[in-house]
Amino acid sequence: EEEEEEDEPTTEEGWVRKLMQQQEQLNQLRAGISAVQNQVEEEEEDEVEEEEAREREMLETLQRKRAELSALLGAKARLEQQLADEQESYDEPAPSPQEMAIDAEVERAMAEDDEEAMEEDDDGDDVFVRPSNSEEAHTLMHILERRRQAQAAVAEQEDKIAELTALQTSLRRRLAMMEAGEEEAEEEEKEEEE
């Protein structure tokens, strides 16, 4: 206390000098506090900007994934429609009574031709000999050719359906992988928020 009393000025001029020094120290402290506050605010602003940039980037990624998912769902819907259309064209309608009558007549004619065309070979066995010029033989060949073409068309349709089914399975697998990726991204977002 004695030292403080000794340091205290004794004149008015000394008091003024001391007040000026204290005023200067106070201004320096205020400037230091202001600088620290400015630095903290700048760091907070930088952190906020970085966080906003990360959020924008994640949002853009999610939007791209959503668009890709939407495109895949559209492709899936188109493939399913195409499969349904092809399945409808593949399913043959029930034959009309007129078609059934024609088929029965063809079967009867073929049976008659078969009986007429059977001959015994050298061993005594019955063998089929194709009629050469008969009208029934010509009709039969025409029918057989149409059946062969129909069977080829059916086989081609079955191949297409198999390809489309494989493509649909592949698209479903890819869609499931994309959905799993989105769930992981959402979980990472939640973890980061916590």
mmCIF file with all atom_site columns, C-alpha atoms in Angstrom:
data_model
loop_
_atom_site.group_PDB
_atom_site.id
_atom_site.type_symbol
_atom_site.label_atom_id
_atom_site.label_alt_id
_atom_site.label_comp_id
_atom_site.label_asym_id
_atom_site.label_entity_id
_atom_site.label_seq_id
_atom_site.pdbx_PDB_ins_code
_atom_site.Cartn_x
_atom_site.Cartn_y
_atom_site.Cartn_z
_atom_site.occupancy
_atom_site.B_iso_or_equiv
_atom_site.pdbx_formal_charge
_atom_site.auth_seq_id
_atom_site.auth_comp_id
_atom_site.auth_asym_id
_atom_site.auth_atom_id
_atom_site.pdbx_PDB_model_num
ATOM 1   C CA . GLU A 1 1   ? 0.000   0.000    0.000    1.00 0.00 ? 1   GLU A CA 1
ATOM 2   C CA . GLU A 1 2   ? 2.913   2.299    0.752    1.00 0.00 ? 2   GLU A CA 1
ATOM 3   C CA . GLU A 1 3   ? 4.344   1.593    -2.714   1.00 0.00 ? 3   GLU A CA 1
ATOM 4   C CA . GLU A 1 4   ? 0.996   2.440    -4.304   1.00 0.00 ? 4   GLU A CA 1
ATOM 5   C CA . GLU A 1 5   ? 0.892   5.631    -2.341   1.00 0.00 ? 5   GLU A CA 1
ATOM 6   C CA . GLU A 1 6   ? 4.438   6.417    -3.476   1.00 0.00 ? 6   GLU A CA 1
ATOM 7   C CA . ASP A 1 7   ? 3.457   5.760    -7.131   1.00 0.00 ? 7   ASP A CA 1
ATOM 8   C CA . GLU A 1 8   ? 0.520   8.065    -6.915   1.00 0.00 ? 8   GLU A CA 1
ATOM 9   C CA . PRO A 1 9   ? 1.245   11.443   -8.395   1.00 0.00 ? 9   PRO A CA 1
ATOM 10  C CA . THR A 1 10  ? 1.396   14.388   -6.151   1.00 0.00 ? 10  THR A CA 1
ATOM 11  C CA . THR A 1 11  ? 0.644   17.034   -8.705   1.00 0.00 ? 11  THR A CA 1
ATOM 12  C CA . GLU A 1 12  ? -2.282  17.665   -10.933  1.00 0.00 ? 12  GLU A CA 1
ATOM 13  C CA . GLU A 1 13  ? -0.094  17.168   -13.969  1.00 0.00 ? 13  GLU A CA 1
ATOM 14  C CA . GLY A 1 14  ? 0.992   13.758   -12.666  1.00 0.00 ? 14  GLY A CA 1
ATOM 15  C CA . TRP A 1 15  ? -2.628  12.758   -12.150  1.00 0.00 ? 15  TRP A CA 1
ATOM 16  C CA . VAL A 1 16  ? -3.490  13.738   -15.692  1.00 0.00 ? 16  VAL A CA 1
ATOM 17  C CA . ARG A 1 17  ? -0.529  11.711   -17.035  1.00 0.00 ? 17  ARG A CA 1
ATOM 18  C CA . LYS A 1 18  ? -1.577  8.701    -14.987  1.00 0.00 ? 18  LYS A CA 1
ATOM 19  C CA . LEU A 1 19  ? -5.177  8.964    -16.211  1.00 0.00 ? 19  LEU A CA 1
ATOM 20  C CA . MET A 1 20  ? -3.934  9.208    -19.804  1.00 0.00 ? 20  MET A CA 1
ATOM 21  C CA . GLN A 1 21  ? -1.832  6.060    -19.328  1.00 0.00 ? 21  GLN A CA 1
ATOM 22  C CA . GLN A 1 22  ? -4.780  4.199    -17.851  1.00 0.00 ? 22  GLN A CA 1
ATOM 23  C CA . GLN A 1 23  ? -6.989  5.458    -20.673  1.00 0.00 ? 23  GLN A CA 1
ATOM 24  C CA . GLU A 1 24  ? -4.428  4.184    -23.216  1.00 0.00 ? 24  GLU A CA 1
ATOM 25  C CA . GLN A 1 25  ? -4.233  0.786    -21.467  1.00 0.00 ? 25  GLN A CA 1
ATOM 26  C CA . LEU A 1 26  ? -8.026  0.599    -21.454  1.00 0.00 ? 26  LEU A CA 1
ATOM 27  C CA . ASN A 1 27  ? -8.140  1.389    -25.199  1.00 0.00 ? 27  ASN A CA 1
ATOM 28  C CA . GLN A 1 28  ? -5.515  -1.314   -25.851  1.00 0.00 ? 28  GLN A CA 1
ATOM 29  C CA . LEU A 1 29  ? -7.585  -3.842   -23.882  1.00 0.00 ? 29  LEU A CA 1
ATOM 30  C CA . ARG A 1 30  ? -10.717 -2.859   -25.780  1.00 0.00 ? 30  ARG A CA 1
ATOM 31  C CA . ALA A 1 31  ? -8.854  -3.178   -29.116  1.00 0.00 ? 31  ALA A CA 1
ATOM 32  C CA . GLY A 1 32  ? -7.541  -6.627   -28.058  1.00 0.00 ? 32  GLY A CA 1
ATOM 33  C CA . ILE A 1 33  ? -11.017 -7.784   -27.040  1.00 0.00 ? 33  ILE A CA 1
ATOM 34  C CA . SER A 1 34  ? -12.478 -6.448   -30.289  1.00 0.00 ? 34  SER A CA 1
ATOM 35  C CA . ALA A 1 35  ? -9.786  -8.241   -32.338  1.00 0.00 ? 35  ALA A CA 1
ATOM 36  C CA . VAL A 1 36  ? -10.462 -11.521  -30.529  1.00 0.00 ? 36  VAL A CA 1
ATOM 37  C CA . GLN A 1 37  ? -14.216 -11.104  -31.059  1.00 0.00 ? 37  GLN A CA 1
ATOM 38  C CA . ASN A 1 38  ? -13.689 -10.371  -34.764  1.00 0.00 ? 38  ASN A CA 1
ATOM 39  C CA . GLN A 1 39  ? -11.461 -13.425  -35.115  1.00 0.00 ? 39  GLN A CA 1
ATOM 40  C CA . VAL A 1 40  ? -14.021 -15.654  -33.371  1.00 0.00 ? 40  VAL A CA 1
ATOM 41  C CA . GLU A 1 41  ? -16.826 -14.269  -35.571  1.00 0.00 ? 41  GLU A CA 1
ATOM 42  C CA . GLU A 1 42  ? -14.765 -14.847  -38.734  1.00 0.00 ? 42  GLU A CA 1
ATOM 43  C CA . GLU A 1 43  ? -14.003 -18.418  -37.669  1.00 0.00 ? 43  GLU A CA 1
ATOM 44  C CA . GLU A 1 44  ? -17.682 -19.031  -36.930  1.00 0.00 ? 44  GLU A CA 1
ATOM 45  C CA . GLU A 1 45  ? -18.641 -17.554  -40.314  1.00 0.00 ? 45  GLU A CA 1
ATOM 46  C CA . ASP A 1 46  ? -16.054 -19.789  -42.040  1.00 0.00 ? 46  ASP A CA 1
ATOM 47  C CA . GLU A 1 47  ? -17.421 -22.829  -40.226  1.00 0.00 ? 47  GLU A CA 1
ATOM 48  C CA . VAL A 1 48  ? -20.973 -21.892  -41.171  1.00 0.00 ? 48  VAL A CA 1
ATOM 49  C CA . GLU A 1 49  ? -19.965 -21.400  -44.823  1.00 0.00 ? 49  GLU A CA 1
ATOM 50  C CA . GLU A 1 50  ? -18.144 -24.750  -44.872  1.00 0.00 ? 50  GLU A CA 1
ATOM 51  C CA . GLU A 1 51  ? -21.156 -26.475  -43.297  1.00 0.00 ? 51  GLU A CA 1
ATOM 52  C CA . GLU A 1 52  ? -23.493 -24.845  -45.838  1.00 0.00 ? 52  GLU A CA 1
ATOM 53  C CA . ALA A 1 53  ? -21.197 -25.922  -48.679  1.00 0.00 ? 53  ALA A CA 1
ATOM 54  C CA . ARG A 1 54  ? -21.204 -29.522  -47.377  1.00 0.00 ? 54  ARG A CA 1
ATOM 55  C CA . GLU A 1 55  ? -24.985 -29.446  -47.061  1.00 0.00 ? 55  GLU A CA 1
ATOM 56  C CA . ARG A 1 56  ? -25.364 -28.073  -50.611  1.00 0.00 ? 56  ARG A CA 1
ATOM 57  C CA . GLU A 1 57  ? -23.055 -30.769  -51.947  1.00 0.00 ? 57  GLU A CA 1
ATOM 58  C CA . MET A 1 58  ? -24.980 -33.501  -50.136  1.00 0.00 ? 58  MET A CA 1
ATOM 59  C CA . LEU A 1 59  ? -28.265 -32.061  -51.371  1.00 0.00 ? 59  LEU A CA 1
ATOM 60  C CA . GLU A 1 60  ? -26.995 -32.000  -54.963  1.00 0.00 ? 60  GLU A CA 1
ATOM 61  C CA . THR A 1 61  ? -25.788 -35.605  -54.602  1.00 0.00 ? 61  THR A CA 1
ATOM 62  C CA . LEU A 1 62  ? -29.179 -36.648  -53.239  1.00 0.00 ? 62  LEU A CA 1
ATOM 63  C CA . GLN A 1 63  ? -30.963 -34.847  -56.086  1.00 0.00 ? 63  GLN A CA 1
ATOM 64  C CA . ARG A 1 64  ? -28.763 -36.599  -58.665  1.00 0.00 ? 64  ARG A CA 1
ATOM 65  C CA . LYS A 1 65  ? -29.434 -39.958  -57.020  1.00 0.00 ? 65  LYS A CA 1
ATOM 66  C CA . ARG A 1 66  ? -33.156 -39.190  -56.883  1.00 0.00 ? 66  ARG A CA 1
ATOM 67  C CA . ALA A 1 67  ? -33.142 -38.307  -60.608  1.00 0.00 ? 67  ALA A CA 1
ATOM 68  C CA . GLU A 1 68  ? -31.213 -41.485  -61.403  1.00 0.00 ? 68  GLU A CA 1
ATOM 69  C CA . LEU A 1 69  ? -33.631 -43.505  -59.285  1.00 0.00 ? 69  LEU A CA 1
ATOM 70  C CA . SER A 1 70  ? -36.577 -41.871  -61.059  1.00 0.00 ? 70  SER A CA 1
ATOM 71  C CA . ALA A 1 71  ? -35.046 -42.717  -64.444  1.00 0.00 ? 71  ALA A CA 1
ATOM 72  C CA . LEU A 1 72  ? -34.528 -46.336  -63.361  1.00 0.00 ? 72  LEU A CA 1
ATOM 73  C CA . LEU A 1 73  ? -38.094 -46.583  -62.092  1.00 0.00 ? 73  LEU A CA 1
ATOM 74  C CA . GLY A 1 74  ? -39.322 -45.189  -65.419  1.00 0.00 ? 74  GLY A CA 1
ATOM 75  C CA . ALA A 1 75  ? -37.214 -47.726  -67.310  1.00 0.00 ? 75  ALA A CA 1
ATOM 76  C CA . LYS A 1 76  ? -38.539 -50.480  -65.066  1.00 0.00 ? 76  LYS A CA 1
ATOM 77  C CA . ALA A 1 77  ? -42.151 -49.408  -65.713  1.00 0.00 ? 77  ALA A CA 1
ATOM 78  C CA . ARG A 1 78  ? -41.509 -49.335  -69.477  1.00 0.00 ? 78  ARG A CA 1
ATOM 79  C CA . LEU A 1 79  ? -39.936 -52.806  -69.361  1.00 0.00 ? 79  LEU A CA 1
ATOM 80  C CA . GLU A 1 80  ? -42.815 -54.191  -67.324  1.00 0.00 ? 80  GLU A CA 1
ATOM 81  C CA . GLN A 1 81  ? -45.284 -52.688  -69.817  1.00 0.00 ? 81  GLN A CA 1
ATOM 82  C CA . GLN A 1 82  ? -43.301 -54.132  -72.711  1.00 0.00 ? 82  GLN A CA 1
ATOM 83  C CA . LEU A 1 83  ? -43.242 -57.538  -71.006  1.00 0.00 ? 83  LEU A CA 1
ATOM 84  C CA . ALA A 1 84  ? -46.993 -57.345  -70.424  1.00 0.00 ? 84  ALA A CA 1
ATOM 85  C CA . ASP A 1 85  ? -47.584 -56.359  -74.058  1.00 0.00 ? 85  ASP A CA 1
ATOM 86  C CA . GLU A 1 86  ? -45.406 -59.176  -75.327  1.00 0.00 ? 86  GLU A CA 1
ATOM 87  C CA . GLN A 1 87  ? -47.068 -61.631  -72.954  1.00 0.00 ? 87  GLN A CA 1
ATOM 88  C CA . GLU A 1 88  ? -50.470 -60.594  -74.325  1.00 0.00 ? 88  GLU A CA 1
ATOM 89  C CA . SER A 1 89  ? -49.286 -61.111  -77.886  1.00 0.00 ? 89  SER A CA 1
ATOM 90  C CA . TYR A 1 90  ? -47.696 -64.408  -76.827  1.00 0.00 ? 90  TYR A CA 1
ATOM 91  C CA . ASP A 1 91  ? -50.887 -65.777  -75.275  1.00 0.00 ? 91  ASP A CA 1
ATOM 92  C CA . GLU A 1 92  ? -52.908 -67.280  -78.059  1.00 0.00 ? 92  GLU A CA 1
ATOM 93  C CA . PRO A 1 93  ? -56.671 -66.673  -77.907  1.00 0.00 ? 93  PRO A CA 1
ATOM 94  C CA . ALA A 1 94  ? -58.941 -69.670  -77.600  1.00 0.00 ? 94  ALA A CA 1
ATOM 95  C CA . PRO A 1 95  ? -59.791 -71.070  -81.039  1.00 0.00 ? 95  PRO A CA 1
ATOM 96  C CA . SER A 1 96  ? -63.197 -70.239  -82.425  1.00 0.00 ? 96  SER A CA 1
ATOM 97  C CA . PRO A 1 97  ? -65.655 -73.053  -83.249  1.00 0.00 ? 97  PRO A CA 1
ATOM 98  C CA . GLN A 1 98  ? -64.865 -72.504  -86.943  1.00 0.00 ? 98  GLN A CA 1
ATOM 99  C CA . GLU A 1 99  ? -61.105 -72.918  -86.319  1.00 0.00 ? 99  GLU A CA 1
ATOM 100 C CA . MET A 1 100 ? -61.778 -76.029  -84.230  1.00 0.00 ? 100 MET A CA 1
ATOM 101 C CA . ALA A 1 101 ? -63.825 -77.498  -87.089  1.00 0.00 ? 101 ALA A CA 1
ATOM 102 C CA . ILE A 1 102 ? -61.002 -76.754  -89.559  1.00 0.00 ? 102 ILE A CA 1
ATOM 103 C CA . ASP A 1 103 ? -58.442 -78.386  -87.224  1.00 0.00 ? 103 ASP A CA 1
ATOM 104 C CA . ALA A 1 104 ? -60.672 -81.467  -86.873  1.00 0.00 ? 104 ALA A CA 1
ATOM 105 C CA . GLU A 1 105 ? -60.999 -81.712  -90.645  1.00 0.00 ? 105 GLU A CA 1
ATOM 106 C CA . VAL A 1 106 ? -57.220 -81.385  -91.065  1.00 0.00 ? 106 VAL A CA 1
ATOM 107 C CA . GLU A 1 107 ? -56.665 -84.123  -88.470  1.00 0.00 ? 107 GLU A CA 1
ATOM 108 C CA . ARG A 1 108 ? -59.167 -86.386  -90.277  1.00 0.00 ? 108 ARG A CA 1
ATOM 109 C CA . ALA A 1 109 ? -57.520 -85.724  -93.644  1.00 0.00 ? 109 ALA A CA 1
ATOM 110 C CA . MET A 1 110 ? -54.074 -86.373  -92.175  1.00 0.00 ? 110 MET A CA 1
ATOM 111 C CA . ALA A 1 111 ? -55.298 -89.652  -90.652  1.00 0.00 ? 111 ALA A CA 1
ATOM 112 C CA . GLU A 1 112 ? -56.762 -90.747  -93.987  1.00 0.00 ? 112 GLU A CA 1
ATOM 113 C CA . ASP A 1 113 ? -53.549 -89.740  -95.802  1.00 0.00 ? 113 ASP A CA 1
ATOM 114 C CA . ASP A 1 114 ? -51.511 -91.646  -93.238  1.00 0.00 ? 114 ASP A CA 1
ATOM 115 C CA . GLU A 1 115 ? -53.562 -94.794  -93.794  1.00 0.00 ? 115 GLU A CA 1
ATOM 116 C CA . GLU A 1 116 ? -53.307 -94.450  -97.568  1.00 0.00 ? 116 GLU A CA 1
ATOM 117 C CA . ALA A 1 117 ? -49.601 -93.699  -97.382  1.00 0.00 ? 117 ALA A CA 1
ATOM 118 C CA . MET A 1 118 ? -48.720 -96.724  -95.255  1.00 0.00 ? 118 MET A CA 1
ATOM 119 C CA . GLU A 1 119 ? -47.020 -99.503  -97.185  1.00 0.00 ? 119 GLU A CA 1
ATOM 120 C CA . GLU A 1 120 ? -45.292 -102.660 -96.117  1.00 0.00 ? 120 GLU A CA 1
ATOM 121 C CA . ASP A 1 121 ? -41.544 -102.758 -96.475  1.00 0.00 ? 121 ASP A CA 1
ATOM 122 C CA . ASP A 1 122 ? -39.467 -105.851 -97.206  1.00 0.00 ? 122 ASP A CA 1
ATOM 123 C CA . ASP A 1 123 ? -39.624 -106.987 -93.572  1.00 0.00 ? 123 ASP A CA 1
ATOM 124 C CA . GLY A 1 124 ? -43.408 -106.714 -93.438  1.00 0.00 ? 124 GLY A CA 1
ATOM 125 C CA . ASP A 1 125 ? -43.393 -103.557 -91.281  1.00 0.00 ? 125 ASP A CA 1
ATOM 126 C CA . ASP A 1 126 ? -45.688 -100.646 -92.114  1.00 0.00 ? 126 ASP A CA 1
ATOM 127 C CA . VAL A 1 127 ? -43.798 -97.517  -93.213  1.00 0.00 ? 127 VAL A CA 1
ATOM 128 C CA . PHE A 1 128 ? -45.035 -94.043  -94.106  1.00 0.00 ? 128 PHE A CA 1
ATOM 129 C CA . VAL A 1 129 ? -44.724 -93.051  -97.740  1.00 0.00 ? 129 VAL A CA 1
ATOM 130 C CA . ARG A 1 130 ? -45.314 -89.363  -98.476  1.00 0.00 ? 130 ARG A CA 1
ATOM 131 C CA . PRO A 1 131 ? -48.017 -88.796  -101.054 1.00 0.00 ? 131 PRO A CA 1
ATOM 132 C CA . SER A 1 132 ? -46.610 -86.866  -103.969 1.00 0.00 ? 132 SER A CA 1
ATOM 133 C CA . ASN A 1 133 ? -49.363 -85.020  -105.822 1.00 0.00 ? 133 ASN A CA 1
ATOM 134 C CA . SER A 1 134 ? -52.479 -85.233  -103.740 1.00 0.00 ? 134 SER A CA 1
ATOM 135 C CA . GLU A 1 135 ? -54.268 -82.085  -102.659 1.00 0.00 ? 135 GLU A CA 1
ATOM 136 C CA . GLU A 1 136 ? -54.321 -83.316  -99.047  1.00 0.00 ? 136 GLU A CA 1
ATOM 137 C CA . ALA A 1 137 ? -50.524 -83.692  -99.099  1.00 0.00 ? 137 ALA A CA 1
ATOM 138 C CA . HIS A 1 138 ? -50.161 -80.115  -100.295 1.00 0.00 ? 138 HIS A CA 1
ATOM 139 C CA . THR A 1 139 ? -52.523 -78.902  -97.542  1.00 0.00 ? 139 THR A CA 1
ATOM 140 C CA . LEU A 1 140 ? -50.639 -80.968  -95.005  1.00 0.00 ? 140 LEU A CA 1
ATOM 141 C CA . MET A 1 141 ? -47.284 -79.498  -96.036  1.00 0.00 ? 141 MET A CA 1
ATOM 142 C CA . HIS A 1 142 ? -48.771 -76.010  -95.845  1.00 0.00 ? 142 HIS A CA 1
ATOM 143 C CA . ILE A 1 143 ? -50.115 -76.679  -92.336  1.00 0.00 ? 143 ILE A CA 1
ATOM 144 C CA . LEU A 1 144 ? -46.793 -78.163  -91.207  1.00 0.00 ? 144 LEU A CA 1
ATOM 145 C CA . GLU A 1 145 ? -44.936 -75.119  -92.514  1.00 0.00 ? 145 GLU A CA 1
ATOM 146 C CA . ARG A 1 146 ? -47.289 -72.768  -90.652  1.00 0.00 ? 146 ARG A CA 1
ATOM 147 C CA . ARG A 1 147 ? -46.799 -74.778  -87.466  1.00 0.00 ? 147 ARG A CA 1
ATOM 148 C CA . ARG A 1 148 ? -43.031 -74.643  -87.878  1.00 0.00 ? 148 ARG A CA 1
ATOM 149 C CA . GLN A 1 149 ? -43.186 -70.855  -88.336  1.00 0.00 ? 149 GLN A CA 1
ATOM 150 C CA . ALA A 1 150 ? -45.458 -70.492  -85.304  1.00 0.00 ? 150 ALA A CA 1
ATOM 151 C CA . GLN A 1 151 ? -43.092 -72.599  -83.187  1.00 0.00 ? 151 GLN A CA 1
ATOM 152 C CA . ALA A 1 152 ? -40.144 -70.473  -84.317  1.00 0.00 ? 152 ALA A CA 1
ATOM 153 C CA . ALA A 1 153 ? -42.049 -67.292  -83.418  1.00 0.00 ? 153 ALA A CA 1
ATOM 154 C CA . VAL A 1 154 ? -42.924 -68.730  -79.995  1.00 0.00 ? 154 VAL A CA 1
ATOM 155 C CA . ALA A 1 155 ? -39.290 -69.661  -79.380  1.00 0.00 ? 155 ALA A CA 1
ATOM 156 C CA . GLU A 1 156 ? -38.197 -66.151  -80.400  1.00 0.00 ? 156 GLU A CA 1
ATOM 157 C CA . GLN A 1 157 ? -40.756 -64.588  -78.033  1.00 0.00 ? 157 GLN A CA 1
ATOM 158 C CA . GLU A 1 158 ? -39.588 -66.854  -75.199  1.00 0.00 ? 158 GLU A CA 1
ATOM 159 C CA . ASP A 1 159 ? -35.994 -65.757  -75.824  1.00 0.00 ? 159 ASP A CA 1
ATOM 160 C CA . LYS A 1 160 ? -37.039 -62.093  -75.711  1.00 0.00 ? 160 LYS A CA 1
ATOM 161 C CA . ILE A 1 161 ? -38.977 -62.634  -72.492  1.00 0.00 ? 161 ILE A CA 1
ATOM 162 C CA . ALA A 1 162 ? -35.953 -64.359  -70.937  1.00 0.00 ? 162 ALA A CA 1
ATOM 163 C CA . GLU A 1 163 ? -33.712 -61.416  -71.943  1.00 0.00 ? 163 GLU A CA 1
ATOM 164 C CA . LEU A 1 164 ? -36.175 -58.865  -70.574  1.00 0.00 ? 164 LEU A CA 1
ATOM 165 C CA . THR A 1 165 ? -36.574 -60.829  -67.337  1.00 0.00 ? 165 THR A CA 1
ATOM 166 C CA . ALA A 1 166 ? -32.785 -60.879  -66.905  1.00 0.00 ? 166 ALA A CA 1
ATOM 167 C CA . LEU A 1 167 ? -32.644 -57.128  -67.591  1.00 0.00 ? 167 LEU A CA 1
ATOM 168 C CA . GLN A 1 168 ? -35.455 -56.487  -65.130  1.00 0.00 ? 168 GLN A CA 1
ATOM 169 C CA . THR A 1 169 ? -33.620 -58.520  -62.460  1.00 0.00 ? 169 THR A CA 1
ATOM 170 C CA . SER A 1 170 ? -30.445 -56.558  -63.140  1.00 0.00 ? 170 SER A CA 1
ATOM 171 C CA . LEU A 1 171 ? -32.314 -53.237  -62.865  1.00 0.00 ? 171 LEU A CA 1
ATOM 172 C CA . ARG A 1 172 ? -33.966 -54.317  -59.610  1.00 0.00 ? 172 ARG A CA 1
ATOM 173 C CA . ARG A 1 173 ? -30.558 -55.267  -58.186  1.00 0.00 ? 173 ARG A CA 1
ATOM 174 C CA . ARG A 1 174 ? -29.102 -51.916  -59.241  1.00 0.00 ? 174 ARG A CA 1
ATOM 175 C CA . LEU A 1 175 ? -32.098 -50.066  -57.782  1.00 0.00 ? 175 LEU A CA 1
ATOM 176 C CA . ALA A 1 176 ? -31.687 -51.903  -54.464  1.00 0.00 ? 176 ALA A CA 1
ATOM 177 C CA . MET A 1 177 ? -27.987 -50.959  -54.409  1.00 0.00 ? 177 MET A CA 1
ATOM 178 C CA . MET A 1 178 ? -28.833 -47.307  -55.058  1.00 0.00 ? 178 MET A CA 1
ATOM 179 C CA . GLU A 1 179 ? -31.481 -47.296  -52.318  1.00 0.00 ? 179 GLU A CA 1
ATOM 180 C CA . ALA A 1 180 ? -28.988 -48.862  -49.913  1.00 0.00 ? 180 ALA A CA 1
ATOM 181 C CA . GLY A 1 181 ? -26.480 -46.131  -50.862  1.00 0.00 ? 181 GLY A CA 1
ATOM 182 C CA . GLU A 1 182 ? -29.053 -43.417  -50.112  1.00 0.00 ? 182 GLU A CA 1
ATOM 183 C CA . GLU A 1 183 ? -29.837 -44.994  -46.729  1.00 0.00 ? 183 GLU A CA 1
ATOM 184 C CA . GLU A 1 184 ? -26.111 -45.021  -45.884  1.00 0.00 ? 184 GLU A CA 1
ATOM 185 C CA . ALA A 1 185 ? -25.848 -41.352  -46.874  1.00 0.00 ? 185 ALA A CA 1
ATOM 186 C CA . GLU A 1 186 ? -28.831 -40.487  -44.683  1.00 0.00 ? 186 GLU A CA 1
ATOM 187 C CA . GLU A 1 187 ? -27.334 -42.425  -41.758  1.00 0.00 ? 187 GLU A CA 1
ATOM 188 C CA . GLU A 1 188 ? -24.034 -40.566  -42.221  1.00 0.00 ? 188 GLU A CA 1
ATOM 189 C CA . GLU A 1 189 ? -25.965 -37.257  -42.201  1.00 0.00 ? 189 GLU A CA 1
ATOM 190 C CA . LYS A 1 190 ? -27.675 -38.214  -38.952  1.00 0.00 ? 190 LYS A CA 1
ATOM 191 C CA . GLU A 1 191 ? -24.364 -39.226  -37.384  1.00 0.00 ? 191 GLU A CA 1
ATOM 192 C CA . GLU A 1 192 ? -22.770 -35.951  -38.434  1.00 0.00 ? 192 GLU A CA 1
ATOM 193 C CA . GLU A 1 193 ? -25.706 -33.984  -37.005  1.00 0.00 ? 193 GLU A CA 1
ATOM 194 C CA . GLU A 1 194 ? -25.348 -35.778  -33.664  1.00 0.00 ? 194 GLU A CA 1
#
